Amino acid sequence: MYGGYGQSYQEQRLQQIMEQKQLKDFMRMYTNLVGRCFEDCVSDFTSNKLSDKELTCTTRCTLKNMKLNERIGQRFAEENAKLMEE
């Protein structure tokens, strides 16, 4: 065994790759969320602050997308559990 805690080098490397992929996926999701909400909600570029309307829109957009991603994750977990039972 190369690594600590009883993990081989290959297991540690696989874990590292999976963590990197998860971080990359999260960053992609975050970037898409920011872009989508910005495009949908921000229209006044005459000020360096968001208007009340823009702030409300971006808050709702962010919450809506976070809830959507949470539901997708739950459905994925449910389907994965069903596959594991088979």
PDB file of N, CA and C in Angstrom:
ATOM      1  N   MET A   1       0.833  -1.189   0.000  1.00  0.00           N
ATOM      2  CA  MET A   1       0.000   0.000   0.000  1.00  0.00           C
ATOM      3  C   MET A   1       0.876   1.250   0.000  1.00  0.00           C
ATOM      4  N   TYR A   2       0.543   2.157  -0.911  1.00  0.00           N
ATOM      5  CA  TYR A   2       1.317   3.383  -1.025  1.00  0.00           C
ATOM      6  C   TYR A   2       0.785   4.487  -0.133  1.00  0.00           C
ATOM      7  N   GLY A   3      -0.532   4.602  -0.070  1.00  0.00           N
ATOM      8  CA  GLY A   3      -1.140   5.732   0.610  1.00  0.00           C
ATOM      9  C   GLY A   3      -1.513   5.427   2.036  1.00  0.00           C
ATOM     10  N   GLY A   4      -1.962   6.474   2.688  1.00  0.00           N
ATOM     11  CA  GLY A   4      -2.418   6.323   4.049  1.00  0.00           C
ATOM     12  C   GLY A   4      -3.842   5.791   4.091  1.00  0.00           C
ATOM     13  N   TYR A   5      -4.237   5.376   5.275  1.00  0.00           N
ATOM     14  CA  TYR A   5      -5.593   4.915   5.532  1.00  0.00           C
ATOM     15  C   TYR A   5      -5.983   3.714   4.670  1.00  0.00           C
ATOM     16  N   GLY A   6      -5.019   2.912   4.274  1.00  0.00           N
ATOM     17  CA  GLY A   6      -5.313   1.671   3.574  1.00  0.00           C
ATOM     18  C   GLY A   6      -5.681   1.823   2.113  1.00  0.00           C
ATOM     19  N   GLN A   7      -5.533   2.983   1.551  1.00  0.00           N
ATOM     20  CA  GLN A   7      -5.857   3.180   0.140  1.00  0.00           C
ATOM     21  C   GLN A   7      -4.603   3.032  -0.708  1.00  0.00           C
ATOM     22  N   SER A   8      -4.779   2.369  -1.823  1.00  0.00           N
ATOM     23  CA  SER A   8      -3.666   2.262  -2.758  1.00  0.00           C
ATOM     24  C   SER A   8      -3.490   3.585  -3.493  1.00  0.00           C
ATOM     25  N   TYR A   9      -2.384   3.695  -4.170  1.00  0.00           N
ATOM     26  CA  TYR A   9      -2.113   4.903  -4.957  1.00  0.00           C
ATOM     27  C   TYR A   9      -3.203   5.112  -6.004  1.00  0.00           C
ATOM     28  N   GLN A  10      -3.626   4.036  -6.652  1.00  0.00           N
ATOM     29  CA  GLN A  10      -4.648   4.134  -7.699  1.00  0.00           C
ATOM     30  C   GLN A  10      -5.970   4.624  -7.113  1.00  0.00           C
ATOM     31  N   GLU A  11      -6.334   4.133  -5.935  1.00  0.00           N
ATOM     32  CA  GLU A  11      -7.581   4.570  -5.290  1.00  0.00           C
ATOM     33  C   GLU A  11      -7.513   6.041  -4.922  1.00  0.00           C
ATOM     34  N   GLN A  12      -6.370   6.457  -4.406  1.00  0.00           N
ATOM     35  CA  GLN A  12      -6.201   7.869  -4.060  1.00  0.00           C
ATOM     36  C   GLN A  12      -6.263   8.746  -5.299  1.00  0.00           C
ATOM     37  N   ARG A  13      -5.635   8.302  -6.359  1.00  0.00           N
ATOM     38  CA  ARG A  13      -5.627   9.061  -7.621  1.00  0.00           C
ATOM     39  C   ARG A  13      -7.032   9.151  -8.191  1.00  0.00           C
ATOM     40  N   LEU A  14      -7.783   8.046  -8.152  1.00  0.00           N
ATOM     41  CA  LEU A  14      -9.163   8.053  -8.640  1.00  0.00           C
ATOM     42  C   LEU A  14     -10.010   9.016  -7.816  1.00  0.00           C
ATOM     43  N   GLN A  15      -9.840   9.002  -6.509  1.00  0.00           N
ATOM     44  CA  GLN A  15     -10.570   9.921  -5.628  1.00  0.00           C
ATOM     45  C   GLN A  15     -10.233  11.372  -5.987  1.00  0.00           C
ATOM     46  N   GLN A  16      -8.965  11.636  -6.229  1.00  0.00           N
ATOM     47  CA  GLN A  16      -8.531  12.992  -6.590  1.00  0.00           C
ATOM     48  C   GLN A  16      -9.157  13.425  -7.912  1.00  0.00           C
ATOM     49  N   ILE A  17      -9.178  12.535  -8.884  1.00  0.00           N
ATOM     50  CA  ILE A  17      -9.778  12.848 -10.190  1.00  0.00           C
ATOM     51  C   ILE A  17     -11.265  13.116 -10.038  1.00  0.00           C
ATOM     52  N   MET A  18     -11.952  12.315  -9.237  1.00  0.00           N
ATOM     53  CA  MET A  18     -13.391  12.500  -9.026  1.00  0.00           C
ATOM     54  C   MET A  18     -13.678  13.839  -8.350  1.00  0.00           C
ATOM     55  N   GLU A  19     -12.857  14.208  -7.378  1.00  0.00           N
ATOM     56  CA  GLU A  19     -13.030  15.493  -6.691  1.00  0.00           C
ATOM     57  C   GLU A  19     -12.805  16.654  -7.650  1.00  0.00           C
ATOM     58  N   GLN A  20     -11.806  16.535  -8.508  1.00  0.00           N
ATOM     59  CA  GLN A  20     -11.547  17.578  -9.503  1.00  0.00           C
ATOM     60  C   GLN A  20     -12.717  17.708 -10.473  1.00  0.00           C
ATOM     61  N   LYS A  21     -13.283  16.573 -10.891  1.00  0.00           N
ATOM     62  CA  LYS A  21     -14.417  16.596 -11.798  1.00  0.00           C
ATOM     63  C   LYS A  21     -15.630  17.233 -11.130  1.00  0.00           C
ATOM     64  N   GLN A  22     -15.869  16.909  -9.867  1.00  0.00           N
ATOM     65  CA  GLN A  22     -16.991  17.501  -9.139  1.00  0.00           C
ATOM     66  C   GLN A  22     -16.829  19.014  -9.037  1.00  0.00           C
ATOM     67  N   LEU A  23     -15.615  19.459  -8.745  1.00  0.00           N
ATOM     68  CA  LEU A  23     -15.362  20.898  -8.660  1.00  0.00           C
ATOM     69  C   LEU A  23     -15.573  21.562 -10.015  1.00  0.00           C
ATOM     70  N   LYS A  24     -15.093  20.932 -11.071  1.00  0.00           N
ATOM     71  CA  LYS A  24     -15.262  21.470 -12.421  1.00  0.00           C
ATOM     72  C   LYS A  24     -16.746  21.533 -12.792  1.00  0.00           C
ATOM     73  N   ASP A  25     -17.503  20.493 -12.458  1.00  0.00           N
ATOM     74  CA  ASP A  25     -18.942  20.475 -12.734  1.00  0.00           C
ATOM     75  C   ASP A  25     -19.664  21.570 -11.952  1.00  0.00           C
ATOM     76  N   PHE A  26     -19.273  21.757 -10.683  1.00  0.00           N
ATOM     77  CA  PHE A  26     -19.884  22.805  -9.871  1.00  0.00           C
ATOM     78  C   PHE A  26     -19.588  24.181 -10.458  1.00  0.00           C
ATOM     79  N   MET A  27     -18.350  24.398 -10.857  1.00  0.00           N
ATOM     80  CA  MET A  27     -17.978  25.693 -11.426  1.00  0.00           C
ATOM     81  C   MET A  27     -18.712  25.957 -12.736  1.00  0.00           C
ATOM     82  N   ARG A  28     -18.908  24.923 -13.542  1.00  0.00           N
ATOM     83  CA  ARG A  28     -19.658  25.068 -14.788  1.00  0.00           C
ATOM     84  C   ARG A  28     -21.113  25.435 -14.481  1.00  0.00           C
ATOM     85  N   MET A  29     -21.709  24.740 -13.511  1.00  0.00           N
ATOM     86  CA  MET A  29     -23.089  25.032 -13.127  1.00  0.00           C
ATOM     87  C   MET A  29     -23.206  26.470 -12.602  1.00  0.00           C
ATOM     88  N   TYR A  30     -22.270  26.882 -11.760  1.00  0.00           N
ATOM     89  CA  TYR A  30     -22.283  28.223 -11.195  1.00  0.00           C
ATOM     90  C   TYR A  30     -22.143  29.274 -12.296  1.00  0.00           C
ATOM     91  N   THR A  31     -21.226  29.056 -13.212  1.00  0.00           N
ATOM     92  CA  THR A  31     -21.008  30.000 -14.313  1.00  0.00           C
ATOM     93  C   THR A  31     -22.254  30.112 -15.179  1.00  0.00           C
ATOM     94  N   ASN A  32     -22.897  28.989 -15.470  1.00  0.00           N
ATOM     95  CA  ASN A  32     -24.126  29.005 -16.256  1.00  0.00           C
ATOM     96  C   ASN A  32     -25.237  29.733 -15.521  1.00  0.00           C
ATOM     97  N   LEU A  33     -25.341  29.515 -14.223  1.00  0.00           N
ATOM     98  CA  LEU A  33     -26.355  30.182 -13.416  1.00  0.00           C
ATOM     99  C   LEU A  33     -26.155  31.694 -13.431  1.00  0.00           C
ATOM    100  N   VAL A  34     -24.930  32.122 -13.200  1.00  0.00           N
ATOM    101  CA  VAL A  34     -24.635  33.559 -13.187  1.00  0.00           C
ATOM    102  C   VAL A  34     -24.957  34.175 -14.550  1.00  0.00           C
ATOM    103  N   GLY A  35     -24.521  33.510 -15.606  1.00  0.00           N
ATOM    104  CA  GLY A  35     -24.776  34.028 -16.950  1.00  0.00           C
ATOM    105  C   GLY A  35     -26.256  34.111 -17.277  1.00  0.00           C
ATOM    106  N   ARG A  36     -26.990  33.051 -16.942  1.00  0.00           N
ATOM    107  CA  ARG A  36     -28.417  33.010 -17.229  1.00  0.00           C
ATOM    108  C   ARG A  36     -29.174  34.093 -16.462  1.00  0.00           C
ATOM    109  N   CYS A  37     -28.896  34.197 -15.161  1.00  0.00           N
ATOM    110  CA  CYS A  37     -29.603  35.192 -14.348  1.00  0.00           C
ATOM    111  C   CYS A  37     -29.206  36.612 -14.746  1.00  0.00           C
ATOM    112  N   PHE A  38     -27.950  36.823 -15.080  1.00  0.00           N
ATOM    113  CA  PHE A  38     -27.517  38.138 -15.525  1.00  0.00           C
ATOM    114  C   PHE A  38     -28.247  38.525 -16.813  1.00  0.00           C
ATOM    115  N   GLU A  39     -28.265  37.616 -17.776  1.00  0.00           N
ATOM    116  CA  GLU A  39     -28.938  37.889 -19.059  1.00  0.00           C
ATOM    117  C   GLU A  39     -30.429  38.161 -18.871  1.00  0.00           C
ATOM    118  N   ASP A  40     -31.058  37.400 -17.989  1.00  0.00           N
ATOM    119  CA  ASP A  40     -32.506  37.540 -17.786  1.00  0.00           C
ATOM    120  C   ASP A  40     -32.887  38.759 -16.963  1.00  0.00           C
ATOM    121  N   CYS A  41     -32.005  39.201 -16.077  1.00  0.00           N
ATOM    122  CA  CYS A  41     -32.420  40.184 -15.075  1.00  0.00           C
ATOM    123  C   CYS A  41     -31.770  41.563 -15.175  1.00  0.00           C
ATOM    124  N   VAL A  42     -30.573  41.644 -15.671  1.00  0.00           N
ATOM    125  CA  VAL A  42     -29.859  42.927 -15.645  1.00  0.00           C
ATOM    126  C   VAL A  42     -29.989  43.612 -16.996  1.00  0.00           C
ATOM    127  N   SER A  43     -30.518  44.832 -16.950  1.00  0.00           N
ATOM    128  CA  SER A  43     -30.725  45.560 -18.202  1.00  0.00           C
ATOM    129  C   SER A  43     -30.269  47.018 -18.136  1.00  0.00           C
ATOM    130  N   ASP A  44     -30.088  47.531 -16.927  1.00  0.00           N
ATOM    131  CA  ASP A  44     -29.712  48.939 -16.784  1.00  0.00           C
ATOM    132  C   ASP A  44     -28.223  49.036 -16.461  1.00  0.00           C
ATOM    133  N   PHE A  45     -27.460  49.539 -17.417  1.00  0.00           N
ATOM    134  CA  PHE A  45     -26.015  49.648 -17.228  1.00  0.00           C
ATOM    135  C   PHE A  45     -25.579  51.089 -16.962  1.00  0.00           C
ATOM    136  N   THR A  46     -26.530  51.933 -16.568  1.00  0.00           N
ATOM    137  CA  THR A  46     -26.203  53.326 -16.273  1.00  0.00           C
ATOM    138  C   THR A  46     -25.767  53.518 -14.826  1.00  0.00           C
ATOM    139  N   SER A  47     -25.875  52.474 -14.018  1.00  0.00           N
ATOM    140  CA  SER A  47     -25.492  52.547 -12.615  1.00  0.00           C
ATOM    141  C   SER A  47     -24.587  51.364 -12.281  1.00  0.00           C
ATOM    142  N   ASN A  48     -23.768  51.551 -11.264  1.00  0.00           N
ATOM    143  CA  ASN A  48     -22.907  50.442 -10.847  1.00  0.00           C
ATOM    144  C   ASN A  48     -23.582  49.556  -9.800  1.00  0.00           C
ATOM    145  N   LYS A  49     -24.859  49.834  -9.511  1.00  0.00           N
ATOM    146  CA  LYS A  49     -25.633  49.032  -8.560  1.00  0.00           C
ATOM    147  C   LYS A  49     -26.864  48.471  -9.260  1.00  0.00           C
ATOM    148  N   LEU A  50     -27.338  47.338  -8.755  1.00  0.00           N
ATOM    149  CA  LEU A  50     -28.563  46.759  -9.288  1.00  0.00           C
ATOM    150  C   LEU A  50     -29.763  47.553  -8.801  1.00  0.00           C
ATOM    151  N   SER A  51     -30.737  47.717  -9.665  1.00  0.00           N
ATOM    152  CA  SER A  51     -31.985  48.337  -9.238  1.00  0.00           C
ATOM    153  C   SER A  51     -32.737  47.332  -8.361  1.00  0.00           C
ATOM    154  N   ASP A  52     -33.763  47.802  -7.674  1.00  0.00           N
ATOM    155  CA  ASP A  52     -34.567  46.898  -6.842  1.00  0.00           C
ATOM    156  C   ASP A  52     -35.178  45.786  -7.689  1.00  0.00           C
ATOM    157  N   LYS A  53     -35.648  46.147  -8.869  1.00  0.00           N
ATOM    158  CA  LYS A  53     -36.246  45.156  -9.775  1.00  0.00           C
ATOM    159  C   LYS A  53     -35.205  44.109 -10.188  1.00  0.00           C
ATOM    160  N   GLU A  54     -34.008  44.561 -10.547  1.00  0.00           N
ATOM    161  CA  GLU A  54     -32.946  43.641 -10.955  1.00  0.00           C
ATOM    162  C   GLU A  54     -32.507  42.742  -9.793  1.00  0.00           C
ATOM    163  N   LEU A  55     -32.413  43.323  -8.607  1.00  0.00           N
ATOM    164  CA  LEU A  55     -32.020  42.558  -7.429  1.00  0.00           C
ATOM    165  C   LEU A  55     -33.047  41.473  -7.107  1.00  0.00           C
ATOM    166  N   THR A  56     -34.311  41.834  -7.158  1.00  0.00           N
ATOM    167  CA  THR A  56     -35.377  40.860  -6.918  1.00  0.00           C
ATOM    168  C   THR A  56     -35.337  39.759  -7.961  1.00  0.00           C
ATOM    169  N   CYS A  57     -35.161  40.131  -9.207  1.00  0.00           N
ATOM    170  CA  CYS A  57     -35.112  39.164 -10.301  1.00  0.00           C
ATOM    171  C   CYS A  57     -33.932  38.207 -10.134  1.00  0.00           C
ATOM    172  N   THR A  58     -32.753  38.738  -9.840  1.00  0.00           N
ATOM    173  CA  THR A  58     -31.583  37.862  -9.698  1.00  0.00           C
ATOM    174  C   THR A  58     -31.718  36.938  -8.494  1.00  0.00           C
ATOM    175  N   THR A  59     -32.305  37.431  -7.417  1.00  0.00           N
ATOM    176  CA  THR A  59     -32.529  36.583  -6.235  1.00  0.00           C
ATOM    177  C   THR A  59     -33.477  35.441  -6.573  1.00  0.00           C
ATOM    178  N   ARG A  60     -34.590  35.771  -7.212  1.00  0.00           N
ATOM    179  CA  ARG A  60     -35.560  34.733  -7.589  1.00  0.00           C
ATOM    180  C   ARG A  60     -34.961  33.746  -8.589  1.00  0.00           C
ATOM    181  N   CYS A  61     -34.231  34.254  -9.555  1.00  0.00           N
ATOM    182  CA  CYS A  61     -33.605  33.407 -10.568  1.00  0.00           C
ATOM    183  C   CYS A  61     -32.617  32.439  -9.918  1.00  0.00           C
ATOM    184  N   THR A  62     -31.804  32.945  -9.018  1.00  0.00           N
ATOM    185  CA  THR A  62     -30.815  32.112  -8.339  1.00  0.00           C
ATOM    186  C   THR A  62     -31.494  31.030  -7.509  1.00  0.00           C
ATOM    187  N   LEU A  63     -32.483  31.411  -6.714  1.00  0.00           N
ATOM    188  CA  LEU A  63     -33.184  30.438  -5.881  1.00  0.00           C
ATOM    189  C   LEU A  63     -33.892  29.385  -6.728  1.00  0.00           C
ATOM    190  N   LYS A  64     -34.531  29.823  -7.793  1.00  0.00           N
ATOM    191  CA  LYS A  64     -35.237  28.899  -8.673  1.00  0.00           C
ATOM    192  C   LYS A  64     -34.268  27.873  -9.268  1.00  0.00           C
ATOM    193  N   ASN A  65     -33.135  28.331  -9.733  1.00  0.00           N
ATOM    194  CA  ASN A  65     -32.160  27.423 -10.336  1.00  0.00           C
ATOM    195  C   ASN A  65     -31.504  26.513  -9.307  1.00  0.00           C
ATOM    196  N   MET A  66     -31.279  27.011  -8.105  1.00  0.00           N
ATOM    197  CA  MET A  66     -30.712  26.169  -7.058  1.00  0.00           C
ATOM    198  C   MET A  66     -31.694  25.065  -6.674  1.00  0.00           C
ATOM    199  N   LYS A  67     -32.980  25.415  -6.562  1.00  0.00           N
ATOM    200  CA  LYS A  67     -33.998  24.411  -6.255  1.00  0.00           C
ATOM    201  C   LYS A  67     -34.107  23.392  -7.378  1.00  0.00           C
ATOM    202  N   LEU A  68     -34.025  23.852  -8.603  1.00  0.00           N
ATOM    203  CA  LEU A  68     -34.072  22.945  -9.751  1.00  0.00           C
ATOM    204  C   LEU A  68     -32.909  21.959  -9.707  1.00  0.00           C
ATOM    205  N   ASN A  69     -31.707  22.457  -9.474  1.00  0.00           N
ATOM    206  CA  ASN A  69     -30.538  21.583  -9.408  1.00  0.00           C
ATOM    207  C   ASN A  69     -30.636  20.600  -8.241  1.00  0.00           C
ATOM    208  N   GLU A  70     -31.209  21.046  -7.138  1.00  0.00           N
ATOM    209  CA  GLU A  70     -31.410  20.159  -5.993  1.00  0.00           C
ATOM    210  C   GLU A  70     -32.384  19.037  -6.357  1.00  0.00           C
ATOM    211  N   ARG A  71     -33.479  19.384  -7.028  1.00  0.00           N
ATOM    212  CA  ARG A  71     -34.461  18.373  -7.436  1.00  0.00           C
ATOM    213  C   ARG A  71     -33.862  17.397  -8.445  1.00  0.00           C
ATOM    214  N   ILE A  72     -33.080  17.903  -9.365  1.00  0.00           N
ATOM    215  CA  ILE A  72     -32.422  17.024 -10.337  1.00  0.00           C
ATOM    216  C   ILE A  72     -31.481  16.062  -9.609  1.00  0.00           C
ATOM    217  N   GLY A  73     -30.738  16.570  -8.653  1.00  0.00           N
ATOM    218  CA  GLY A  73     -29.840  15.722  -7.871  1.00  0.00           C
ATOM    219  C   GLY A  73     -30.589  14.652  -7.103  1.00  0.00           C
ATOM    220  N   GLN A  74     -31.743  15.014  -6.529  1.00  0.00           N
ATOM    221  CA  GLN A  74     -32.559  14.045  -5.802  1.00  0.00           C
ATOM    222  C   GLN A  74     -33.078  12.963  -6.738  1.00  0.00           C
ATOM    223  N   ARG A  75     -33.567  13.373  -7.898  1.00  0.00           N
ATOM    224  CA  ARG A  75     -34.067  12.396  -8.878  1.00  0.00           C
ATOM    225  C   ARG A  75     -32.952  11.471  -9.344  1.00  0.00           C
ATOM    226  N   PHE A  76     -31.788  12.033  -9.574  1.00  0.00           N
ATOM    227  CA  PHE A  76     -30.648  11.230  -9.990  1.00  0.00           C
ATOM    228  C   PHE A  76     -30.311  10.203  -8.909  1.00  0.00           C
ATOM    229  N   ALA A  77     -30.308  10.639  -7.650  1.00  0.00           N
ATOM    230  CA  ALA A  77     -30.008   9.732  -6.541  1.00  0.00           C
ATOM    231  C   ALA A  77     -31.057   8.633  -6.438  1.00  0.00           C
ATOM    232  N   GLU A  78     -32.333   8.984  -6.639  1.00  0.00           N
ATOM    233  CA  GLU A  78     -33.403   7.984  -6.596  1.00  0.00           C
ATOM    234  C   GLU A  78     -33.230   6.957  -7.706  1.00  0.00           C
ATOM    235  N   GLU A  79     -32.952   7.427  -8.905  1.00  0.00           N
ATOM    236  CA  GLU A  79     -32.761   6.501 -10.041  1.00  0.00           C
ATOM    237  C   GLU A  79     -31.526   5.636  -9.837  1.00  0.00           C
ATOM    238  N   ASN A  80     -30.480   6.225  -9.292  1.00  0.00           N
ATOM    239  CA  ASN A  80     -29.265   5.472  -9.026  1.00  0.00           C
ATOM    240  C   ASN A  80     -29.529   4.388  -7.974  1.00  0.00           C
ATOM    241  N   ALA A  81     -30.316   4.727  -6.948  1.00  0.00           N
ATOM    242  CA  ALA A  81     -30.655   3.733  -5.926  1.00  0.00           C
ATOM    243  C   ALA A  81     -31.461   2.585  -6.518  1.00  0.00           C
ATOM    244  N   LYS A  82     -32.383   2.896  -7.437  1.00  0.00           N
ATOM    245  CA  LYS A  82     -33.165   1.859  -8.094  1.00  0.00           C
ATOM    246  C   LYS A  82     -32.264   0.935  -8.907  1.00  0.00           C
ATOM    247  N   LEU A  83     -31.310   1.522  -9.605  1.00  0.00           N
ATOM    248  CA  LEU A  83     -30.379   0.713 -10.400  1.00  0.00           C
ATOM    249  C   LEU A  83     -29.514  -0.183  -9.524  1.00  0.00           C
ATOM    250  N   MET A  84     -29.149   0.325  -8.360  1.00  0.00           N
ATOM    251  CA  MET A  84     -28.314  -0.464  -7.447  1.00  0.00           C
ATOM    252  C   MET A  84     -29.089  -1.639  -6.863  1.00  0.00           C
ATOM    253  N   GLU A  85     -30.416  -1.499  -6.736  1.00  0.00           N
ATOM    254  CA  GLU A  85     -31.260  -2.569  -6.198  1.00  0.00           C
ATOM    255  C   GLU A  85     -31.428  -3.710  -7.194  1.00  0.00           C
ATOM    256  N   GLU A  86     -31.342  -3.397  -8.454  1.00  0.00           N
ATOM    257  CA  GLU A  86     -31.567  -4.419  -9.499  1.00  0.00           C
ATOM    258  C   GLU A  86     -30.444  -5.399  -9.598  1.00  0.00           C
TER     259      GLU A  86
END
